[in-house]
mmCIF file of C-alpha atoms in Angstrom:
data_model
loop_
_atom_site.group_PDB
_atom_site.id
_atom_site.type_symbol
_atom_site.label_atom_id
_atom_site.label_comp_id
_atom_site.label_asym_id
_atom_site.label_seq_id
_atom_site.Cartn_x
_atom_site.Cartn_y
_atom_site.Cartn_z
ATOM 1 C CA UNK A 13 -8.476 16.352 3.086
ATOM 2 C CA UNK A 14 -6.300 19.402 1.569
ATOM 3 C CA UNK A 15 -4.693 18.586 -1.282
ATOM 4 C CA UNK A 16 -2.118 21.171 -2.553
ATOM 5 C CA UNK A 17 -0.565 21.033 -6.883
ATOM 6 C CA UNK A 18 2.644 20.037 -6.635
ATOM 7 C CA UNK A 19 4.418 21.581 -10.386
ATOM 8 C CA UNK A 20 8.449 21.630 -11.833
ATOM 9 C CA UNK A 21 8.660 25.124 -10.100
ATOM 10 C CA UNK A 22 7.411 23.695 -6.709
ATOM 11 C CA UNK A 23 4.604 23.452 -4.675
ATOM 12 C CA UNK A 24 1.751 25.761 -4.992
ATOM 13 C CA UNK A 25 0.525 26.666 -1.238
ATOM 14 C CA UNK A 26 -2.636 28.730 -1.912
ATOM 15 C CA UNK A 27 -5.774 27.434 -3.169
ATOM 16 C CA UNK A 28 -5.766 23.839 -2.062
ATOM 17 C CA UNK A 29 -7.930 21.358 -3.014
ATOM 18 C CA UNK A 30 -10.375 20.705 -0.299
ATOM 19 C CA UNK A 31 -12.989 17.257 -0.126
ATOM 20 C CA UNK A 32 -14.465 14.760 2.527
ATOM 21 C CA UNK A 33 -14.121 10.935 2.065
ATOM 22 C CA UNK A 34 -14.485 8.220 4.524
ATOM 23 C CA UNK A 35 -14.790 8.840 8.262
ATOM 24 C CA UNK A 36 -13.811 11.858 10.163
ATOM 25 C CA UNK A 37 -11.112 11.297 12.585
ATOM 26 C CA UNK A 38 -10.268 13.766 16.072
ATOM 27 C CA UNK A 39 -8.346 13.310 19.334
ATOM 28 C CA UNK A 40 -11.084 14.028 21.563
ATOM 29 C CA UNK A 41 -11.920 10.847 22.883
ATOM 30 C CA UNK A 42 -9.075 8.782 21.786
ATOM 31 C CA UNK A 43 -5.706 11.075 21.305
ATOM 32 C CA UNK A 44 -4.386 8.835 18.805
ATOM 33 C CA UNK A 45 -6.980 9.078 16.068
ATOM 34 C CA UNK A 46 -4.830 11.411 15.228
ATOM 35 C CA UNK A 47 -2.016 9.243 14.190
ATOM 36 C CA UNK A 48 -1.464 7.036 11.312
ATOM 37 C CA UNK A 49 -0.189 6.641 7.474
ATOM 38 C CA UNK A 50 -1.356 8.650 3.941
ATOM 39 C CA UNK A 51 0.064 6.289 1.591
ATOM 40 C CA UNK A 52 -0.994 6.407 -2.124
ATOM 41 C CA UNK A 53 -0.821 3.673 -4.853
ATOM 42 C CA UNK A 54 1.923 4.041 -7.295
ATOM 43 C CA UNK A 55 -0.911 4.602 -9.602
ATOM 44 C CA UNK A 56 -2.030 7.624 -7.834
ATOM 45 C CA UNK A 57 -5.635 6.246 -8.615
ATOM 46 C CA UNK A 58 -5.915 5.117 -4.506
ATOM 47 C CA UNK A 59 -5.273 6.241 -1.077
ATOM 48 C CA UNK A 60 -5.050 3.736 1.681
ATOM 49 C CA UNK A 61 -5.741 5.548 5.478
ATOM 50 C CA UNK A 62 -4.420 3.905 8.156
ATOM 51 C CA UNK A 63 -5.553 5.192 11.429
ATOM 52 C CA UNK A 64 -3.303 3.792 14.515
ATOM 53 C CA UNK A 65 -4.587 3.902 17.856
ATOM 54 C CA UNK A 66 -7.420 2.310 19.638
ATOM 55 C CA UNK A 67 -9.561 1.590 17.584
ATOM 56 C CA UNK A 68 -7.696 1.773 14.413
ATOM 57 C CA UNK A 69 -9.584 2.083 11.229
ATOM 58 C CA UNK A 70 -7.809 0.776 7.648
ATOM 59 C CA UNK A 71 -10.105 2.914 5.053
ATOM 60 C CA UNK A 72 -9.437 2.799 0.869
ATOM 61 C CA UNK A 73 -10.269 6.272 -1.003
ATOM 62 C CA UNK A 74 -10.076 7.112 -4.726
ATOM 63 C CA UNK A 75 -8.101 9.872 -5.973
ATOM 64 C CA UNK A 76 -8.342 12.224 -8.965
ATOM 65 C CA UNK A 77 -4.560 13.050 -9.289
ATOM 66 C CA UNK A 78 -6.034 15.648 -11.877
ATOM 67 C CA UNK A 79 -8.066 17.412 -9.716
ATOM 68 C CA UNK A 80 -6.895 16.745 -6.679
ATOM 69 C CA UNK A 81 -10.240 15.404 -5.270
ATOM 70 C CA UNK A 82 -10.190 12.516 -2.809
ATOM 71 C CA UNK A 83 -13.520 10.890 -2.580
ATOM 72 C CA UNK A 84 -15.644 7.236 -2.471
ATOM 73 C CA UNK A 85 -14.390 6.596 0.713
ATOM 74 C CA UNK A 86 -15.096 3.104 2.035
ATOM 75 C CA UNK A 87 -14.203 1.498 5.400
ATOM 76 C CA UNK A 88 -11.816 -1.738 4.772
ATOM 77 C CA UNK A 89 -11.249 -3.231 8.204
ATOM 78 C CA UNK A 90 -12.082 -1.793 11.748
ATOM 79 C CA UNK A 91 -10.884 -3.432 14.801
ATOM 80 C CA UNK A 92 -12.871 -2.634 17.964
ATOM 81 C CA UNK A 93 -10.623 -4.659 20.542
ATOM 82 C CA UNK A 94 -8.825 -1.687 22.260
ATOM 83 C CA UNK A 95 -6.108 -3.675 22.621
ATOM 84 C CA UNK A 96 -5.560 -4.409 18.503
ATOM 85 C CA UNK A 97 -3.376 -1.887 16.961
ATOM 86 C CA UNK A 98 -2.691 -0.873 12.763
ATOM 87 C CA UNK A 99 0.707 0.731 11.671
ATOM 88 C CA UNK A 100 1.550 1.373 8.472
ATOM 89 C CA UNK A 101 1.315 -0.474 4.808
ATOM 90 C CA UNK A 102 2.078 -0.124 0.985
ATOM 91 C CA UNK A 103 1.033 -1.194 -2.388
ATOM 92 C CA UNK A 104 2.177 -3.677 -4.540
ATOM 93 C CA UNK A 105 3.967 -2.193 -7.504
ATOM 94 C CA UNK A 106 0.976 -3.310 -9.827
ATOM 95 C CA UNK A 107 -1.136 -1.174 -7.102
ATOM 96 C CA UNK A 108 -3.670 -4.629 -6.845
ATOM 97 C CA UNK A 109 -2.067 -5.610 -3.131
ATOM 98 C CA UNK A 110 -2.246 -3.423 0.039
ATOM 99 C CA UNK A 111 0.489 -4.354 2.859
ATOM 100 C CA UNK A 112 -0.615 -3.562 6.133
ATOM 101 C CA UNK A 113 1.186 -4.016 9.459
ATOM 102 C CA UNK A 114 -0.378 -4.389 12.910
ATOM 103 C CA UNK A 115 -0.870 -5.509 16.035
ATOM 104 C CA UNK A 116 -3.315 -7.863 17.248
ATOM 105 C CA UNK A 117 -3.561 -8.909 21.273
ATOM 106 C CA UNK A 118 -4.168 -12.764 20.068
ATOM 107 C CA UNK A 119 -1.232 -12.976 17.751
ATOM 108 C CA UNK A 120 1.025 -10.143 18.393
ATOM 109 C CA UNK A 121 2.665 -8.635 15.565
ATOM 110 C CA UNK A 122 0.608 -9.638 12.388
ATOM 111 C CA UNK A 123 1.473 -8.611 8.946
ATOM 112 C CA UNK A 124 -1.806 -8.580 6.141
ATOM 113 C CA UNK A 125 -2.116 -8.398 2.651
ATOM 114 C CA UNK A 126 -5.449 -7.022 0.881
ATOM 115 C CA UNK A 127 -6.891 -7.337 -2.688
ATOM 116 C CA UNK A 128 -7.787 -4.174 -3.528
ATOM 117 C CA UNK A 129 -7.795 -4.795 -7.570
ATOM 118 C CA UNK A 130 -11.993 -4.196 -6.715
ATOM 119 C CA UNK A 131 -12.848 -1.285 -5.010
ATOM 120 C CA UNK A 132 -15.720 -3.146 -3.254
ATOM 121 C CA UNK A 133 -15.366 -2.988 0.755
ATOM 122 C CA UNK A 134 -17.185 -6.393 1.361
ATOM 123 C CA UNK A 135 -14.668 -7.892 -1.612
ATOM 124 C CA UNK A 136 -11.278 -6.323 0.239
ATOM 125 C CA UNK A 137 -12.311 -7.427 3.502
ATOM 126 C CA UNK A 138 -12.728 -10.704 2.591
ATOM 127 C CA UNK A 139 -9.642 -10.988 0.783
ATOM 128 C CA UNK A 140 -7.969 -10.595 3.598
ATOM 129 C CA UNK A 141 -4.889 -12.823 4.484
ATOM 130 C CA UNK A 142 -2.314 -12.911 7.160
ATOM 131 C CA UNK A 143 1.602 -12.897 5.484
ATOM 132 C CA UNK A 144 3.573 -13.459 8.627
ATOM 133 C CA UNK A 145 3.248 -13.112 12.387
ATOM 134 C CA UNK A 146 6.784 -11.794 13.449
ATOM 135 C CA UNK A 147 8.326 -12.057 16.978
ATOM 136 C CA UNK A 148 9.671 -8.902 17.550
ATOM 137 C CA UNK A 149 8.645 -5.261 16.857
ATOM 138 C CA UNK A 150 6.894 -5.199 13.035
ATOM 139 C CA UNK A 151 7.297 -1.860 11.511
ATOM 140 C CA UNK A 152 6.834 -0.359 8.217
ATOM 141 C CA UNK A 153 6.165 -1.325 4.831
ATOM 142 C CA UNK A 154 7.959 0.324 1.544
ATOM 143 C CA UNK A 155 8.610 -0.361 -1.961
ATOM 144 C CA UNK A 156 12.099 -0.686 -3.653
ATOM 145 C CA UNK A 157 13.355 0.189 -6.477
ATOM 146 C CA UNK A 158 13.637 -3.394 -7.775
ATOM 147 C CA UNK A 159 10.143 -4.379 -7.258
ATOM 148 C CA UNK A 160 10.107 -5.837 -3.584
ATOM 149 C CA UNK A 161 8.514 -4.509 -0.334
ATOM 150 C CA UNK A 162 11.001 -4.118 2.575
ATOM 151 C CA UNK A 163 9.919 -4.363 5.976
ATOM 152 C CA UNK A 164 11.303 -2.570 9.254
ATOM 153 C CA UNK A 165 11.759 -5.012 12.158
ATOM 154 C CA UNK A 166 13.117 -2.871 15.046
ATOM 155 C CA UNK A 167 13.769 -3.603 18.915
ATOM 156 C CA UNK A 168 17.561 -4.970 18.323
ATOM 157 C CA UNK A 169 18.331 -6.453 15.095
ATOM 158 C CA UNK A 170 19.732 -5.584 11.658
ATOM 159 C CA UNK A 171 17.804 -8.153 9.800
ATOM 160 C CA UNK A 172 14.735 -6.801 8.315
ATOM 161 C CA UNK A 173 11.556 -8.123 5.910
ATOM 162 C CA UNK A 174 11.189 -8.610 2.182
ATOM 163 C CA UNK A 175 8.460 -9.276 0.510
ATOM 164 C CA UNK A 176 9.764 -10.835 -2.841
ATOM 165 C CA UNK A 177 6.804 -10.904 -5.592
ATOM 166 C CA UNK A 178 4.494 -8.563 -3.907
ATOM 167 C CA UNK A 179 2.098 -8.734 -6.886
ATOM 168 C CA UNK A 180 1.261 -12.456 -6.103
ATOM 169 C CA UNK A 181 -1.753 -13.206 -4.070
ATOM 170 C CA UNK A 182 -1.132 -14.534 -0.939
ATOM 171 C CA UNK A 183 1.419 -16.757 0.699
ATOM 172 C CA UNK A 184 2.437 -16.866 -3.164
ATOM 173 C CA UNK A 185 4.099 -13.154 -2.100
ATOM 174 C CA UNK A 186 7.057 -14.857 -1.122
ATOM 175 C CA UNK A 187 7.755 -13.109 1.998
ATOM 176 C CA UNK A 188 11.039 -13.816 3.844
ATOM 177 C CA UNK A 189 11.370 -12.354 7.341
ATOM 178 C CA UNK A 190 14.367 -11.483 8.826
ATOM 179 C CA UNK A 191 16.145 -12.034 5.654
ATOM 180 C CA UNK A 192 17.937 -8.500 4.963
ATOM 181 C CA UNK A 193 21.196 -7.044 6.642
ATOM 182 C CA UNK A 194 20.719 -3.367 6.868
ATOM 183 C CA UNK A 195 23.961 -3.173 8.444
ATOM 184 C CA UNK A 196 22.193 -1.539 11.678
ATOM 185 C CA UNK A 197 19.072 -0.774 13.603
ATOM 186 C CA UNK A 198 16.215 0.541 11.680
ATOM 187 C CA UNK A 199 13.229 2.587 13.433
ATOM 188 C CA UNK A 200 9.324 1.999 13.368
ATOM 189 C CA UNK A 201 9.082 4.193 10.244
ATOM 190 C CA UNK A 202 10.231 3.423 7.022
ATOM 191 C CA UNK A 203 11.302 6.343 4.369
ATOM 192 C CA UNK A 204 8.224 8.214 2.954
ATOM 193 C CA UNK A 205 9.497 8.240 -0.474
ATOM 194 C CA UNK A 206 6.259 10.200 -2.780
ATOM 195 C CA UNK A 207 4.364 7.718 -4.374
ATOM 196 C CA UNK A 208 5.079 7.184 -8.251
ATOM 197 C CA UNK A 209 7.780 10.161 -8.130
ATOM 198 C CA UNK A 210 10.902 7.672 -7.534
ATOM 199 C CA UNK A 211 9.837 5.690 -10.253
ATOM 200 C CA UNK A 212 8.599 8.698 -12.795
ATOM 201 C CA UNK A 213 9.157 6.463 -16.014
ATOM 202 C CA UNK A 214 8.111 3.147 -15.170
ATOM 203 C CA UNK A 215 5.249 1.145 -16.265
ATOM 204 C CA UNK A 216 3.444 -1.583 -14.238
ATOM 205 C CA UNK A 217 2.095 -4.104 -16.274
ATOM 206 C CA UNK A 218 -0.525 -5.881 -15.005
ATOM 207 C CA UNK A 219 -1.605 -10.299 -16.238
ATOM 208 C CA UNK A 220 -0.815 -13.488 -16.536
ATOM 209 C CA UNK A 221 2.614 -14.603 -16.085
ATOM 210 C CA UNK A 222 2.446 -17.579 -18.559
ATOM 211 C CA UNK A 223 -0.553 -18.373 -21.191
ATOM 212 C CA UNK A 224 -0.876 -20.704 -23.989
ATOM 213 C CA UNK A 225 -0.563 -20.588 -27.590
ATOM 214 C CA UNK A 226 -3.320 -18.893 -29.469
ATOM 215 C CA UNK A 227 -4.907 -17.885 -26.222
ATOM 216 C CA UNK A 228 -7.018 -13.809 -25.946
ATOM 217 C CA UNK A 229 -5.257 -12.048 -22.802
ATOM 218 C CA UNK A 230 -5.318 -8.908 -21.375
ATOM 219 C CA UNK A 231 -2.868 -6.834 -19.969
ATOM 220 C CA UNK A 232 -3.453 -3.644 -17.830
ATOM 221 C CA UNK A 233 -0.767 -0.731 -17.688
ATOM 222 C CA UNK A 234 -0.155 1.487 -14.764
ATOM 223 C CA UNK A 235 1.300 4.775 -15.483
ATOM 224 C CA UNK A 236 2.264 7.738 -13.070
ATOM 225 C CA UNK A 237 3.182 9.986 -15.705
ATOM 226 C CA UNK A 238 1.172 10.018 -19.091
ATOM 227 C CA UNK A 239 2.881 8.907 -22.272
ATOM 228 C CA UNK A 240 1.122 9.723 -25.543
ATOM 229 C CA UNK A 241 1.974 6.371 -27.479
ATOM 230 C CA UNK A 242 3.013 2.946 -25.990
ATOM 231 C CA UNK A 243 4.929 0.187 -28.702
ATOM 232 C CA UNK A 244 4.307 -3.309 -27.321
ATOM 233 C CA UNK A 245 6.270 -6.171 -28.368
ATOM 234 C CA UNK A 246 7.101 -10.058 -27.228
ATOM 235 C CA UNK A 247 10.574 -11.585 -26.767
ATOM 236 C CA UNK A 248 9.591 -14.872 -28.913
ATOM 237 C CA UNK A 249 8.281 -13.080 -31.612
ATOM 238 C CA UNK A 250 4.158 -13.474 -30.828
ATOM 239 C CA UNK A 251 1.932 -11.622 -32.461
ATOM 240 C CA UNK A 252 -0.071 -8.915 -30.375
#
């Protein structure tokens, strides 16, 4: 992986950042190892590497945004039917959910979601669960500015995917296919918007919806961008 600092004044082209993670992909024996999606958490504490082709490989690295070091690589899901296929995906805004797309010859277009709040590889795999199983083409995965995942569905329709409360494990996601008007086609790719950067000033807060009185809980922030002090306060007056 290269890795180049990205400042105010632009990006900084010599001296990148060079390290080895996970498994090393080429085109020799299958040309489209070479093809597939870089997609960081919001965080910028994970990478997700999804390797299309035959075979595809899903693989989860960590990431020192400070030093630009990629590194821990581990290998999340590996299908060795040639006929099985991986796309794209995206994480959940709390970064604990990875969204993948992909093709399977038994079901056709499948769409998963992974746990990835462990960075264990035998944990993630087995959280795996299947969202939806579309009927036509089943394209990319991105996150909105309000919160929800949108889904391209190409191959002759306007209506495309959301994925309402992407945080929730599960069929508790509350994914809706075919449930958006884009107003026209949309391609196999969504927009690669940079990770965190569209969103520079907002938090992710990670518990428990709803808790009881006099009840310990813990909440976890997510931050793209560093703040030195955070104030914390609760809408029916609870003491933290």
């Amino acid at each position: 992986f290269h890795a180049w600092l990205l400042t105010d004044t632009g990006l900084v082209k010599n001296n990148p950042v060079i390290s080895y993670s996970g498994v090393v992909h080429h085109g020799f024996f299958f040309p489209n190892q070479n093809v597939g999606y870089l997609k960081p958490s919001h965080n910028g504490s994970l990478l997700a590497e999804i390797t299309t082709g035959q075979p595809s490989k899903l693989e989860l690295h960590k990431f020192d945004p400070s030093l630009g070091i990629i590194y821990s690589g581990i290998e999340i899901h590996a299908f060795n039917s040639p006929l099985d296929d991986l796309y794209s995906g995206e994480f959940s805004p709390d970064n604990t959910k990875l969204y993948v797309s992909g093709f399977e010859f038994a079901t056709k277009y499948s769409f998963f979601q992974f746990d990835v709040s462990l960075f264990d590889s035998i944990f993630v795999r087995k959280s795996m669960e299947r969202i939806y199983k579309p009927s036509t083409n089943f394209g990319s995965p991105v996150l909105g500015k309000d919160g929800k995942i949108y889904v391209t569905s190409w191959g002759g329709t306007n209506l495309q995917h959301v994925v309402h409360q992407p945080n929730k494990k599960g069929l508790a996601c509350d994914f809706r296919g075919y449930s958006f008007d884009l107003g026209s086609f949309a391609g196999l790719g969504a927009p690669l918007f940079p990770a965190g950067l569209q969103f520079p000033y907002r938090l992710y807060i990670q518990g428990p919806d709803t808790f009881c009185v006099d009840t310990t809980v813990q909440f976890i922030l997510s931050d793209p961008c560093s703040h030195p002090t955070t104030v914390w306060s609760l809408l029916d007056g609870g003491q933290l």
